[in-house]
Every structure is written in structure tokens, then in C-alpha cells.
Amino acid sequence: MNGQSALDRFLQTDPQDVGCEEAMGWMHVYVELVAADPATASRYAGIAAHLRACGPCAEDFEGLLAAIAPPAT
Amino acid sequence: MEPAEPTARGGCATLDAALDPDSAAWLRSLGGSPTESDAAQIRLHALLLRIARSEVQRRSGRLKISGPELDDIAHQAANDALMAIIAKIGQFRGDSRFTTWAYKFVMFEVSTKIGRHFWRNPAAPIDAEHWEQLPNRLALDPAQEAEWQELVAALRRLIDTVLTNRQRRIFVSIVLNEVPVDALAAELGSNRNAIYKALFDARRKLRAALVANGYLDNNTSRRA
Ligand SMILES: [Zn+2]
């Protein structure tokens, strides 16, 4: 990757990104929808965009998804 | 698109009717007589602790924390999650299972505790500025330094000129010094949302300034 595209990607922000507060506010609802049908994620573009960009919220989301998963048999 | 606002809570009876039996039982017992409520809090705490323990285990590979310290974090997270849940239970709208809503507090508290723990053994002092790490953080190839040297120099200049002091400090801590967002929030007495927003604005401003100065093309500003 050249310097321009690397830097461009690094500084890229998604205008749809809703931010941590809103993503966390809806996370319990969103996680159940995604657990039931992963395709749902695309319907909530603002939250999905945030989880792609925000490491800490993505980590919380992964943890929540694991917590509500039925125990492995 | 944002999720639709769930129907307003029209009193307990309405909420109860919409709830799955397990969630309704939690709300009833937590809101019951003092004896009933105490017993429910003890059961809920045990559940939160189990979730907190598996969550710190899940994250442990990426943390420099282990054994008793990790278990201590799980305990603190479960305790504080329980307090937050009891304080905010009136805000539960029944738009998920009660336990899913409750576990969200565990995740948040685990993140907060891990963020605070970072400062027990930080890799660098908060005010260090590891500028030499910038190319590395941008994943630039050292073999092609001639090509990106000027660009990186421009970025560094813009970090000093277009960002506010606070944005600059947050950008330097997170990007150059690799301080985790939650750790920085704890250090600055702020929160994740505010730190993320400052970093988001800093990235947007830097990108716009690089475009204005001819270092980047504007047409790559949107993802396909
Ligand atoms: Zn976030």
C-alpha cells in the first residue's frame, strides 16, 4: 500500500457512525437481533459503522454476543 | 439508518405483558418485598459474576493481566454492574431480554476496570510523544520511506496546527502511544464517547487539511 492510501484509510471516518453513546445505548437490542440473524447488522448501518471503527465498543459487543450465546453442547 | 424507537413504556402492566417470562420474573423479584429483592440481587450478582469471569477470560489473551488480578477485575465489574443495574432498572424498556440488558453493564464495567488497570503498569508516561512510531502506526513500509516521508512530515505539522490541544493530546495518546481509549478516558476523567468523538473529529480535520494542502485526493473520501 502506498503512503497516501495508508494514511487516507487511517484518517477515514464514516459519516454514518453513531458514536459510542448511541451504539452502547442500543447494544442490548442490536446484539439480540444479530444473534438471531447476522444479516440484520446491515439494517442498522449507523451502529454497524461504529462497531467497525471503535475497538472498545466492538470488544463489548463481542463479549455480549458471547454472553447471550447458548452454552456449547 | 437508526433503529426505530421502541414503543413507549406504558406502565408496568404493559411492560410486563410484552416481556418474556424470565425477564418478567427478574423485574418482579427485584422490585418485590425487601426479602425477595435481596434474594434476587444475590442471584443476579452470581449471574453477573459468572459472565464477568468468562468475559475477562475471553479478553485475557490480549491483556497483560492474569490470575488473581483478572479475577479481581471480574469481581469489581460484577459488583459495579449490579449497582448500575439496580440504579437504572427503571430505564429497562423491555426491548431485549432483561439479562441481555444486564450483561451490557458487565461488559462496560469490565472495559472500565481494564482501562483503569492499564495505569498500574503503563508502557510509557502519559505525556510521552512517540513520533518515531507514526509511520509504524500508519502501516507504512520502511523500504518506501522516500515516498511517504513528506506526507508524514505534513501530517505531523497539521497535528500541531489544526487540532485543538485536547484533540492533539487524545490523538497522540491513542495513535502514537497506543493508550487504550478506556484507559485514556479514566486518566482524563472523561468517558469513551467523548474520547472517541475527539479522535473522530481529529481524524476528519486532519484528512480535510491534507486534502486542502494537496497531499490527499478528495475523491477517496468516501468508502465505496
Ligand atoms: Zn465506541
XYZ file of C-alpha atoms and ligand atoms in Angstrom:
298
model
C 0.000 0.000 0.000
C 1.385 3.441 -0.786
C 1.671 6.214 1.773
C -1.333 8.125 0.518
C -3.788 5.263 0.640
C -2.468 4.047 4.001
C -2.875 7.497 5.509
C -6.208 8.008 3.829
C -7.529 4.779 5.246
C -6.167 5.653 8.655
C -7.900 9.048 8.736
C -11.119 7.776 7.188
C -14.282 8.439 9.199
C -17.712 7.122 8.347
C -20.417 9.811 8.419
C -22.939 7.113 9.403
C -21.001 6.304 12.590
C -23.370 6.990 15.529
C -20.680 7.204 18.229
C -20.167 5.209 21.415
C -23.067 6.538 23.446
C -25.735 5.667 20.926
C -24.096 2.350 19.987
C -23.929 1.362 23.654
C -27.473 2.590 24.224
C -28.806 0.177 21.605
C -26.288 -2.609 22.007
C -28.551 -4.956 24.018
C -31.231 -4.703 21.323
C -28.819 -4.912 18.423
C -26.960 -7.933 19.816
C -30.145 -9.973 20.098
C -31.090 -9.106 16.521
C -27.623 -10.051 15.257
C -27.589 -13.256 17.314
C -30.921 -14.238 15.761
C -29.899 -13.267 12.232
C -26.433 -11.869 11.408
C -27.834 -10.290 8.222
C -29.726 -7.822 10.464
C -26.481 -5.935 11.017
C -26.783 -4.270 7.628
C -30.153 -2.742 8.574
C -28.562 -0.768 11.383
C -25.834 0.903 9.374
C -25.040 3.555 11.984
C -24.332 1.017 14.723
C -22.538 -1.353 12.338
C -20.342 1.545 11.143
C -19.493 2.413 14.722
C -18.609 -1.147 15.666
C -16.304 -1.366 12.620
C -14.458 1.774 13.710
C -14.488 1.647 17.524
C -12.341 -1.087 19.071
C -13.696 -0.785 22.637
C -17.373 -0.884 21.620
C -16.650 -3.782 19.250
C -14.987 -5.612 22.129
C -18.011 -5.044 24.374
C -20.285 -6.188 21.572
C -18.293 -9.402 21.007
C -18.411 -10.071 24.747
C -22.147 -9.510 24.871
C -22.682 -11.739 21.851
C -20.681 -14.490 23.576
C -22.596 -13.956 26.840
C -26.010 -14.479 25.261
C -24.951 -17.401 23.071
C -26.479 -20.706 24.140
C -23.893 -22.785 26.014
C -21.856 -25.024 23.706
C -23.021 -28.617 23.796
C -30.475 4.344 9.490
C -31.221 4.344 13.161
C -33.255 1.716 14.935
C -36.886 2.582 15.476
C -37.727 3.942 18.867
C -39.420 1.164 20.805
C -42.980 1.793 21.887
C -43.113 3.912 24.982
C -43.406 2.115 28.236
C -46.994 2.483 29.291
C -46.730 1.460 32.901
C -45.676 -1.805 34.444
C -48.626 -3.883 33.283
C -47.949 -3.049 29.631
C -44.247 -3.728 30.001
C -44.934 -6.982 31.820
C -47.214 -8.200 29.065
C -44.530 -7.628 26.452
C -41.790 -9.339 28.414
C -40.599 -12.906 28.137
C -41.403 -14.844 31.354
C -37.782 -14.894 32.540
C -37.369 -11.116 32.253
C -40.763 -10.505 33.885
C -39.734 -12.742 36.792
C -36.490 -10.792 37.269
C -38.338 -7.470 37.370
C -40.959 -8.816 39.766
C -38.469 -10.259 42.198
C -36.048 -7.321 42.063
C -38.956 -4.961 42.687
C -40.606 -7.183 45.296
C -40.507 -7.114 49.094
C -37.106 -6.320 50.681
C -36.513 -10.025 51.379
C -37.483 -11.006 47.847
C -35.449 -8.191 46.329
C -32.340 -9.037 48.383
C -32.530 -12.665 47.331
C -32.953 -11.650 43.691
C -29.939 -9.331 43.916
C -27.835 -12.175 45.283
C -28.904 -14.424 42.395
C -28.311 -11.655 39.875
C -24.874 -10.925 41.305
C -23.886 -14.583 40.960
C -25.009 -14.495 37.339
C -23.160 -11.242 36.621
C -20.012 -12.618 38.235
C -20.140 -15.713 36.033
C -20.493 -13.508 32.945
C -17.724 -11.149 34.107
C -15.384 -14.082 34.705
C -15.921 -15.560 31.279
C -15.544 -12.105 29.739
C -12.174 -11.415 31.389
C -11.097 -14.904 30.317
C -12.201 -14.169 26.761
C -10.098 -10.987 26.758
C -7.157 -12.327 28.752
C -5.056 -13.290 25.726
C -4.871 -9.632 24.698
C -4.176 -8.309 28.209
C -1.088 -8.284 30.361
C -3.220 -9.280 33.342
C -3.674 -12.759 34.737
C -4.698 -14.928 37.685
C -5.938 -13.174 40.817
C -5.812 -9.708 39.241
C -8.098 -10.856 36.460
C -10.498 -12.405 38.956
C -10.381 -9.199 40.986
C -11.425 -7.252 37.892
C -14.305 -9.696 37.347
C -15.478 -9.198 40.947
C -15.279 -5.402 40.768
C -17.076 -5.411 37.420
C -19.876 -7.644 38.725
C -20.291 -5.501 41.864
C -20.449 -2.223 39.968
C -22.636 -3.687 37.236
C -25.141 -4.787 39.899
C -25.191 -1.294 41.409
C -25.702 0.294 37.993
C -28.474 -2.157 37.111
C -30.347 -1.511 40.365
C -29.970 2.249 39.908
C -31.128 2.172 36.270
C -33.704 -0.598 36.338
C -36.448 1.948 35.640
C -34.780 2.609 32.290
C -35.153 -1.001 31.155
C -37.695 -0.748 28.325
C -38.231 -4.431 27.752
C -36.766 -4.196 24.253
C -34.440 -7.121 24.949
C -34.258 -9.887 27.487
C -33.549 -8.461 30.939
C -30.343 -10.493 31.212
C -29.014 -9.168 27.877
C -29.570 -5.627 29.117
C -27.912 -6.527 32.436
C -24.895 -8.183 30.772
C -24.263 -4.988 28.840
C -23.380 -3.332 32.158
C -20.945 -6.160 32.868
C -19.169 -5.607 29.529
C -18.969 -1.889 30.147
C -17.646 -2.344 33.703
C -15.089 -4.944 32.594
C -13.824 -2.452 29.981
C -13.702 0.357 32.530
C -11.788 -1.731 35.091
C -9.310 -2.919 32.464
C -8.889 0.711 31.337
C -8.036 1.797 34.870
C -5.738 -1.161 35.377
C -3.636 -0.014 32.401
C -2.096 2.772 34.516
C -0.716 0.355 37.085
C 1.977 -0.542 34.625
C 1.842 1.834 31.650
C 4.220 1.254 28.768
C 5.005 4.979 28.624
C 4.270 8.101 30.681
C 1.063 9.865 29.632
C 2.903 12.894 28.241
C 5.424 10.948 26.130
C 5.177 11.539 22.373
C 6.456 8.692 20.253
C 6.619 10.448 16.922
C 9.054 7.882 15.569
C 6.162 5.397 15.799
C 3.930 7.342 13.430
C 4.952 5.539 10.183
C 4.571 2.252 12.007
C 1.069 3.131 13.199
C 0.121 4.042 9.655
C 1.453 0.658 8.494
C 3.890 2.380 6.121
C 6.633 0.299 4.528
C 10.076 1.462 5.773
C 11.547 0.443 2.404
C 9.450 3.157 0.746
C 10.331 5.932 3.161
C 11.366 8.288 0.350
C 7.805 8.144 -0.915
C 5.930 8.837 2.327
C 8.453 10.963 4.240
C 6.985 14.245 3.059
C 3.426 13.107 3.737
C 4.235 12.069 7.300
C 6.034 15.365 7.908
C 2.945 17.206 6.663
C 0.707 15.156 8.938
C 2.892 15.932 11.924
C 2.767 19.661 11.141
C -1.013 19.535 10.825
C -1.392 17.667 14.114
C 0.296 20.686 15.727
C -1.621 23.322 13.819
C -5.184 22.192 13.080
C -6.065 20.208 16.202
C -7.197 21.739 19.470
C -4.942 20.990 22.460
C -7.377 18.400 23.684
C -7.738 16.718 20.264
C -3.971 16.699 19.881
C -3.448 15.167 23.291
C -6.007 12.450 22.615
C -4.649 11.744 19.131
C -1.065 11.489 20.400
C -2.001 9.241 23.343
C -4.090 6.827 21.334
C -2.312 6.798 17.995
C 1.339 7.305 18.914
C 1.438 5.905 22.428
C -1.186 3.194 21.937
C -3.031 4.079 25.124
C -6.374 2.224 25.043
C -9.424 4.507 24.728
C -10.920 3.381 28.062
C -7.568 3.885 29.810
C -7.319 7.418 28.454
C -10.916 8.113 29.494
C -10.043 7.038 33.056
C -6.899 9.178 33.085
C -8.641 12.291 31.774
C -11.744 11.831 33.924
C -13.713 11.578 30.702
C -15.681 8.801 29.035
C -15.340 6.574 26.000
C -17.863 8.511 23.944
C -16.107 11.858 24.452
C -12.660 10.399 23.676
C -13.927 8.634 20.566
C -15.664 11.808 19.383
C -12.499 13.877 19.850
C -10.468 11.292 17.923
C -13.130 11.108 15.213
C -13.091 14.906 14.816
C -9.285 14.954 14.837
C -9.094 12.370 12.042
C -11.687 14.249 9.993
C -9.909 17.585 10.454
C -6.512 16.131 9.585
C -7.871 14.477 6.487
C -9.584 17.671 5.331
C -6.376 19.651 5.905
C -4.313 17.115 3.940
C -6.807 17.373 1.091
C -6.781 21.195 1.239
C -2.982 21.162 1.077
C -2.931 18.784 -1.868
C -1.484 15.779 -0.051
C -4.587 13.623 -0.442
C -7.267 13.366 -3.102
C -10.753 14.378 -2.151
C -12.342 11.650 -4.271
C -11.172 8.922 -1.941
C -13.007 10.497 0.962
C -15.963 8.127 0.839
C -15.954 4.419 1.038
C -17.487 2.588 -1.907
Zn -17.423 3.198 20.631
